[in-house]
Coordinates of C-alpha atoms and ligand atoms in Angstrom, one line a residue:
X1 CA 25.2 -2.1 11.6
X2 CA 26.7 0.5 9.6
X3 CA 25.3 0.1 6.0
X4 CA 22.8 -2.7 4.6
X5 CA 23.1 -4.0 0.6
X6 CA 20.1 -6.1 -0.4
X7 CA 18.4 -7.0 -3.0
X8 CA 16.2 -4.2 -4.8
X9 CA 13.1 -3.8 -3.4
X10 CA 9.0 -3.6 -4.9
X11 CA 6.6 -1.7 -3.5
X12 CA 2.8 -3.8 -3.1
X13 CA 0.8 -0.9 -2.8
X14 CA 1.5 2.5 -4.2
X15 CA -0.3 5.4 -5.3
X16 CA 1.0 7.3 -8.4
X17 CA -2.2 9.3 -9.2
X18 CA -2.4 10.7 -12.9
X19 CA -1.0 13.8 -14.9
X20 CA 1.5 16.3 -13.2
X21 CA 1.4 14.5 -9.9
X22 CA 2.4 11.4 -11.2
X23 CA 5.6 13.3 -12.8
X24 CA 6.0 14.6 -9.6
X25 CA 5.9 11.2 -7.4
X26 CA 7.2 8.5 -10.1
X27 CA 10.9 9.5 -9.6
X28 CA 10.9 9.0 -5.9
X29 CA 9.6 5.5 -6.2
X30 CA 11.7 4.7 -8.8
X31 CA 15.0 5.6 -6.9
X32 CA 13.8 3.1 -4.6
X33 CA 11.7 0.0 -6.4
X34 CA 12.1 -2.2 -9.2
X35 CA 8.1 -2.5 -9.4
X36 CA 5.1 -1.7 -8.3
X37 CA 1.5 -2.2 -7.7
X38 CA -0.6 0.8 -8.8
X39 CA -3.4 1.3 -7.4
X40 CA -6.1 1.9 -9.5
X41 CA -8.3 4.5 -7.8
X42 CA -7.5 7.5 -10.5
X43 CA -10.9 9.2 -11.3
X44 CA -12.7 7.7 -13.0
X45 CA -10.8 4.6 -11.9
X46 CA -9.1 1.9 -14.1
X47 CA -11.9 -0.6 -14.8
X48 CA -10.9 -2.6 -17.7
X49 CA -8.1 -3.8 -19.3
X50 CA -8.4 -0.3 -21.9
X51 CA -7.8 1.7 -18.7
X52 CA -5.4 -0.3 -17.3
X53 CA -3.6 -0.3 -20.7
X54 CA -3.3 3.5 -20.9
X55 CA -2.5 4.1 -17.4
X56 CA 0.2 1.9 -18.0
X57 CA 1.6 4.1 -21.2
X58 CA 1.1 7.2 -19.3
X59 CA 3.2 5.7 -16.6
X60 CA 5.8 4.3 -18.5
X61 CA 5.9 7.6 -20.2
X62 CA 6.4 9.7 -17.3
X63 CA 9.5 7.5 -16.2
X64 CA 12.6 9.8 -15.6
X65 CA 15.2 9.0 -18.9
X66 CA 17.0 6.0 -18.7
X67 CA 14.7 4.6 -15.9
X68 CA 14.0 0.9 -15.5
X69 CA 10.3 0.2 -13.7
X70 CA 8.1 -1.7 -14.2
X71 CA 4.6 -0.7 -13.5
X72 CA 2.4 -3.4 -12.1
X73 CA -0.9 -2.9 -12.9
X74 CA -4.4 -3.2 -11.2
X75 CA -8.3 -3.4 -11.6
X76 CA -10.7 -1.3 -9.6
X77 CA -13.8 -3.3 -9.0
X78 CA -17.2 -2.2 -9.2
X79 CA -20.7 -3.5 -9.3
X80 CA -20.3 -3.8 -12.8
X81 CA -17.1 -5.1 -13.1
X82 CA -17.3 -9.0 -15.4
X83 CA -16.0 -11.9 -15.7
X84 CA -15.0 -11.2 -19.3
X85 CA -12.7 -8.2 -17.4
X86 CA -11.0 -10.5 -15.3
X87 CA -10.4 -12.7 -18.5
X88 CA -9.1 -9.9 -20.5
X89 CA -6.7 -8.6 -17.8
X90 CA -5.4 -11.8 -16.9
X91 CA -4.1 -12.7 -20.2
X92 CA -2.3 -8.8 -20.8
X93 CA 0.3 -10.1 -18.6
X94 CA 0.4 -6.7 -17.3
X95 CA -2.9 -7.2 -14.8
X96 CA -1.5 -8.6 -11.7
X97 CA -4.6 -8.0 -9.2
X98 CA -8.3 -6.6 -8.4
X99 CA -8.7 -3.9 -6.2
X100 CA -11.9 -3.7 -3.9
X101 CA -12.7 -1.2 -2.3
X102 CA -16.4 -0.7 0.0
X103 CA -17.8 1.9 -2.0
X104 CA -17.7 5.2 -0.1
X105 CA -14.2 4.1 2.3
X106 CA -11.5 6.3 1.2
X107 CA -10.2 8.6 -1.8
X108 CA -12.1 8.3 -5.2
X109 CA -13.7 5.1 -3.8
X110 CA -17.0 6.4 -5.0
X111 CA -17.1 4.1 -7.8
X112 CA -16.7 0.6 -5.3
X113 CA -18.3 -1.9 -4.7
X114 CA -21.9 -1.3 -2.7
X115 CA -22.2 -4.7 -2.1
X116 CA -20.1 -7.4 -2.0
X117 CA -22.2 -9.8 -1.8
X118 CA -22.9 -9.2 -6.0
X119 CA -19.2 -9.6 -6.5
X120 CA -19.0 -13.7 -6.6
X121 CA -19.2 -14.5 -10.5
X122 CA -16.4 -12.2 -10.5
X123 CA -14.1 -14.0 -7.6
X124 CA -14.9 -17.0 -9.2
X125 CA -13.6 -15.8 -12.0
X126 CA -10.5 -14.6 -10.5
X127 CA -10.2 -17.5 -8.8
X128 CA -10.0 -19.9 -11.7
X129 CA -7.7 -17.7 -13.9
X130 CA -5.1 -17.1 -10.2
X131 CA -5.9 -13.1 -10.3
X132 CA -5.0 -11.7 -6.5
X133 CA -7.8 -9.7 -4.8
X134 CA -6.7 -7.0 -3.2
X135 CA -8.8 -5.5 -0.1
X136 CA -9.1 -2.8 1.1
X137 CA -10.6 -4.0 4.3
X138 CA -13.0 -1.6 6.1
X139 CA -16.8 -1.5 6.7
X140 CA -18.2 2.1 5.6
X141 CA -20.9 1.6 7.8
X142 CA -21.1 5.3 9.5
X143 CA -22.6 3.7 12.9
X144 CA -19.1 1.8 12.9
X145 CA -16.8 3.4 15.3
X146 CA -13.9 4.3 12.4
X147 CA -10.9 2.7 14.9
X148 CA -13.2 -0.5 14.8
X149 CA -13.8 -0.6 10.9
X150 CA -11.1 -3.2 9.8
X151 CA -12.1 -5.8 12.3
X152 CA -15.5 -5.8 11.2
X153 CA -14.3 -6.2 8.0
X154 CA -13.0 -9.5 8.8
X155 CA -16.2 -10.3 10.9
X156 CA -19.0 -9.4 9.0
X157 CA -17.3 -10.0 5.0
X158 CA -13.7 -11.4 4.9
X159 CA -14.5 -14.7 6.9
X160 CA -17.0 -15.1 4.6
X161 CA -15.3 -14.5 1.6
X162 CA -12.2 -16.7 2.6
X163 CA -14.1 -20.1 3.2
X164 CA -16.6 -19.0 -0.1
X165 CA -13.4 -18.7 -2.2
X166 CA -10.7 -21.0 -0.7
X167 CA -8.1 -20.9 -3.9
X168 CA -8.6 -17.2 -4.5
X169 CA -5.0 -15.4 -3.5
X170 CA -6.2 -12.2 -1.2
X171 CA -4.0 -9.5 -0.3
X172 CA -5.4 -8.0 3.0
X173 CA -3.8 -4.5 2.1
X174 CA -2.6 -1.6 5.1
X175 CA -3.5 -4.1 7.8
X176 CA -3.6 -2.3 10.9
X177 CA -4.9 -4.1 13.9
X178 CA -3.6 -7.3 15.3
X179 CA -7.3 -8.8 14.3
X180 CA -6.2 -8.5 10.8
X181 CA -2.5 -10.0 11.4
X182 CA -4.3 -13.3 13.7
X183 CA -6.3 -13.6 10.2
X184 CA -3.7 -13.6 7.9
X185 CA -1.8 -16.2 9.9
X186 CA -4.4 -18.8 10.1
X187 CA -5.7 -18.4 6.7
X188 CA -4.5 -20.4 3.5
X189 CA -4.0 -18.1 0.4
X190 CA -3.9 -14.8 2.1
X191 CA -1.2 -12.3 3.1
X192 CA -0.7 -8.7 3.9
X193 CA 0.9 -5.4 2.8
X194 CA 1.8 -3.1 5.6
X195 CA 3.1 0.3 5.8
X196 CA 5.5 2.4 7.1
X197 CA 3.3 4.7 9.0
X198 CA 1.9 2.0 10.3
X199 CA 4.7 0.3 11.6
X200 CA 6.0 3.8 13.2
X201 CA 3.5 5.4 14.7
X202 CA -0.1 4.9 16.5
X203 CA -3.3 6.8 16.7
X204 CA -1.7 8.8 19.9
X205 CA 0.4 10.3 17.0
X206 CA -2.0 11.9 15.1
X207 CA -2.7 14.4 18.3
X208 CA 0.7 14.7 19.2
X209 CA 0.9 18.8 20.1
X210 CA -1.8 19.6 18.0
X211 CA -3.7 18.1 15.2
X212 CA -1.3 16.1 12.5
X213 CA -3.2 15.9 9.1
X214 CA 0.0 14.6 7.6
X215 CA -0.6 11.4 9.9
X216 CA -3.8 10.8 8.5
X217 CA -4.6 7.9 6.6
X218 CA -7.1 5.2 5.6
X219 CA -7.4 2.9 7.5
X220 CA -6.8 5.1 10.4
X221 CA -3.5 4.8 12.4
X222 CA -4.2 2.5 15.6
X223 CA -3.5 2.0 19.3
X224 CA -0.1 1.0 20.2
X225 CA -0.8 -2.4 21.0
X226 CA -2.0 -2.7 17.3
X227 CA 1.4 -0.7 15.9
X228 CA 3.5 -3.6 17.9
X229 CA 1.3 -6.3 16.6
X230 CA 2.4 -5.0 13.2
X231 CA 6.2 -4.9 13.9
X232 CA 5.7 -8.0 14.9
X233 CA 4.7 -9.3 11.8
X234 CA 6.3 -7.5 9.5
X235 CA 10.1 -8.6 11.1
X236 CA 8.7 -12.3 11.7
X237 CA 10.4 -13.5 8.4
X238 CA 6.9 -14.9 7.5
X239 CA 6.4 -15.0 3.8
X240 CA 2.3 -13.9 4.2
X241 CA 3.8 -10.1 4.9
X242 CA 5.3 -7.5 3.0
X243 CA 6.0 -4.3 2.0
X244 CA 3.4 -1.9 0.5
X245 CA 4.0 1.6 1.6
X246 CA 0.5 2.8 0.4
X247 CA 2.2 6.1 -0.3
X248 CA -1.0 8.7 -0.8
X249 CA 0.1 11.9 -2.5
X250 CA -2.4 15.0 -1.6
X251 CA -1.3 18.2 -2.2
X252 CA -0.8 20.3 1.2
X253 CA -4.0 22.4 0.9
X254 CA -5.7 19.5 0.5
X255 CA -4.5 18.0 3.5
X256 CA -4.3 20.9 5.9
X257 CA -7.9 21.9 5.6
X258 CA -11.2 22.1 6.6
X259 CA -11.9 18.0 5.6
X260 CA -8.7 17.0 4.9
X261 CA -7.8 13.5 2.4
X262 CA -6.5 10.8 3.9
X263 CA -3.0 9.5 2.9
X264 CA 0.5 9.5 4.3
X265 CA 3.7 10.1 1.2
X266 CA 6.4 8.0 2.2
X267 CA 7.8 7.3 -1.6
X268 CA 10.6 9.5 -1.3
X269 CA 11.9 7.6 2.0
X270 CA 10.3 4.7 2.3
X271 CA 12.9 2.3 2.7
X272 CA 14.5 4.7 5.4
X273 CA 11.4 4.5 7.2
X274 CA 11.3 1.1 7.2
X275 CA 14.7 0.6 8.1
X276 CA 14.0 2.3 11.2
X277 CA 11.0 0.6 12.1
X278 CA 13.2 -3.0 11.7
X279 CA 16.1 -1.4 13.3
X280 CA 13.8 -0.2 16.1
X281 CA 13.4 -3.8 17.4
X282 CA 17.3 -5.3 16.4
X283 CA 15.4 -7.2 13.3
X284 CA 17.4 -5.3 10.0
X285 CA 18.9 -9.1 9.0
X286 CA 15.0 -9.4 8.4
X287 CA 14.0 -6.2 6.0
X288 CA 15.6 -7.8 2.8
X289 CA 12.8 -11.1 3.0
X290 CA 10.2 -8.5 4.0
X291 CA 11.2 -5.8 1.3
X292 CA 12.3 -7.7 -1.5
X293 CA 11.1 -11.5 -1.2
X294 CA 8.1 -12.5 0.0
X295 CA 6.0 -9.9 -2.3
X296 CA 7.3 -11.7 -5.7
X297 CA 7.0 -15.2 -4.1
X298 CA 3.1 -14.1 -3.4
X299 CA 2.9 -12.7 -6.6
X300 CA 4.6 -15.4 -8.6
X301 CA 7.1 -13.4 -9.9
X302 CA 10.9 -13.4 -10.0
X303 CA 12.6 -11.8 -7.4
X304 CA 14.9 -9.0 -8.7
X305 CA 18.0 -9.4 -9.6
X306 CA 20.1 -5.9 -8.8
X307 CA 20.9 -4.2 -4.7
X308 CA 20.0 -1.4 -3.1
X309 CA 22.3 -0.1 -0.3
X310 CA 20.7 1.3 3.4
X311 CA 23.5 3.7 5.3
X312 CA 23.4 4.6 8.3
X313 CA 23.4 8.7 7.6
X314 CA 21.4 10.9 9.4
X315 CA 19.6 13.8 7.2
X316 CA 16.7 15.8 7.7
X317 CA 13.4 15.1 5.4
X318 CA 12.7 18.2 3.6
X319 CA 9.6 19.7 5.0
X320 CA 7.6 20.3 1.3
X321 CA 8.0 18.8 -1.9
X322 CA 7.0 20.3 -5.5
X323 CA 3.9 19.0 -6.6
X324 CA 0.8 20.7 -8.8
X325 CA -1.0 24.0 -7.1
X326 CA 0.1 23.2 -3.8
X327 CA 3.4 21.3 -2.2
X328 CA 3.7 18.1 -1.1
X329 CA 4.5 17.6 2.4
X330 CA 6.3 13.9 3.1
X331 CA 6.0 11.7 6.3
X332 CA 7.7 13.2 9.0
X333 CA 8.3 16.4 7.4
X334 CA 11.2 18.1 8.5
X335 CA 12.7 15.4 10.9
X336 CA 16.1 13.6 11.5
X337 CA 16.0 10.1 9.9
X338 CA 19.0 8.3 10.7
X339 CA 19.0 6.1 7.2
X340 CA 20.1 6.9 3.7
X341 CA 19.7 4.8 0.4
X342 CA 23.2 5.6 -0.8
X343 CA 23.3 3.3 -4.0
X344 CA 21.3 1.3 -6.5
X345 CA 19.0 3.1 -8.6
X346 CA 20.2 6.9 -6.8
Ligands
DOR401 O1 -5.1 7.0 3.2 C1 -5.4 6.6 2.2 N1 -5.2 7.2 1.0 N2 -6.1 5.4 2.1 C2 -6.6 4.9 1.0 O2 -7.2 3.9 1.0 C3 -6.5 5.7 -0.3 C4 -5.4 6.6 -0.3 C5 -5.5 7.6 -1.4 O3 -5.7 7.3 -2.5 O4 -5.2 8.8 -1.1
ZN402 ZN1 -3.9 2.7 -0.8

């Protein structure tokens, strides 16, 4: 296959941040996406409809001239998060999900949840005004083996949570283990974002002629057993997965340092990646469903109306992008990628 036109694309989990980063990531995404999740973890996070409301304006207000985008917005629970939140963002129109997050797990998640247990007036109030909770799913338990983290998750709380909760759409987001894919697929009311990264490379990566901090993210890449599990899923043509690239912006200094953040940027290629991935296993005539239907059939929303078009191109991903104080390095930095968006929103 020589080029690929399908419908535009969303992305279910993204990461714009706030200020000059967000001027300096928003045009990549929109090149690529109609809409998009935002992830609320901006410090301090986006905890009420208020927040949500003026992240939203600064978004929209950072949009290149001329662009059309639509922001989708999110929650960041906490332990003090209400039900009169849930209430409030359900009717803006403009909420579209909860994010959890185990206090502690990953970038500005200091504000999260410390125990989950307090968080049921809250479900139940998502649950009964159709609000999506969106998981990030890893125990922060320090005596958990970090590799092992996501399936305990679904031992210890998510089990739990499902049966508690049985009407309550949940987003299992980043799934990375084929523990997490077996538990998507038996459970009613519950689906999965997965990345690029994760659908490219495995833990093996990460050490691959030296120490990659550009491959670390959170939930931690996986063995490749896990990775294939993924592909597996994600080119299935089931509905219950689709595309979030949970593209992380750090700036390089902060990534390539003594602790460096988690997070993988893959907004300025992301649909190349996945391209790849799909192409890497014959399943292309499955990325459109994957890319650009099942997340607004999840999220009862309309599917878009306009195309994007893949080519097959090869060109090399530059190796830093601009971003504030320090560049941005992207995925893959400074490799061949054999796909080109070519047309739509370029
Ligand atoms: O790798 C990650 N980066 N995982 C997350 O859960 C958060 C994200 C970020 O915000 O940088
Ligand atoms: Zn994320």
């Amino acid at each position: 296959m020589e080029s690929l036109t399908i419908i535009q694309p969303d992305d279910w989990h993204l990461h714009l941040r706030d200020g000059e980063a967000l001027k300096a990531v928003l045009p990549h995404t929109v090149r690529q996406f109609a809409r998009a999740i935002a992830m609320p973890n901006l410090q301090p996070p986006v905890r009420n409809l208020a927040d949500a409301t003026a992240y939203r304006d600064r978004i929209l207000a950072a949009l290149p001239h001329s662009a059309t985008f639509e922001p989708l917005m999110t929650l960041y629970l906490t332990d003090n998060t209400s039900p009169d939140d849930i209430v409030a963002a359900s009717e803006s129109g403009f909420v579209k999900a909860v994010k959890y997050y185990p206090a502690g797990a990953t970038t500005n998640s200091d504000s999260g949840v410390t125990d989950i247990s307090k968080c049921d007036v809250v479900f139940k109030a998502m649950e009964s005004v159709d609000l999506p909770l969106l998981l990030h799913g890893e125990v922060t338990d320090r005596h958990v083996d970090i590799f092992d983290r996501e399936r305990a998750f679904i031992e210890n709380y998510l089990i739990d949570l499902r049966s508690k909760f049985p009407k309550l759409r949940i987003v299992l987001e980043h799934v990375t283990t084929s523990d997490s894919v077996e538990f998507v697929l038996s459970s009613d009311n519950t689906a999965a974002t997965i990345t690029p990264q994760h659908l490219l490379l495995n833990r093996t990566s990460i050490f691959q002629g030296g120490l990659r901090p550009h491959f670390y993210c959170l939930p931690i890449l996986k063995r490749e057993t896990h990775r294939e599990a993924l592909l597996e899923a994600a080119t299935s043509g089931n509905p219950k997965f689709f595309l979030g690239t949970d593209s992380a912006p750090h700036a390089r200094n902060r990534k390539e340092s003594f602790c460096g953040c988690a997070g993988c940027y893959s907004a300025l290629h992301a649909m190349e990646l996945y391209a790849e991935a799909f192409e890497s296993v014959n399943a292309l005539d499955k990325l459109e469903a994957f890319a650009s239907f099942h997340g607004p059939d999840f999220y009862k929303l309309p599917r878009n109306t306009g195309t994007i078009t893949l080519t097959k191109q090869s060109w090399t991903i530059p190796r830093e992008l601009p971003f504030p104080d320090s560049p941005l390095v992207p995925l893959r930095a400074g490799e061949d990628i054999e796909w080109k968006v070519t047309e739509g929103r370029v």
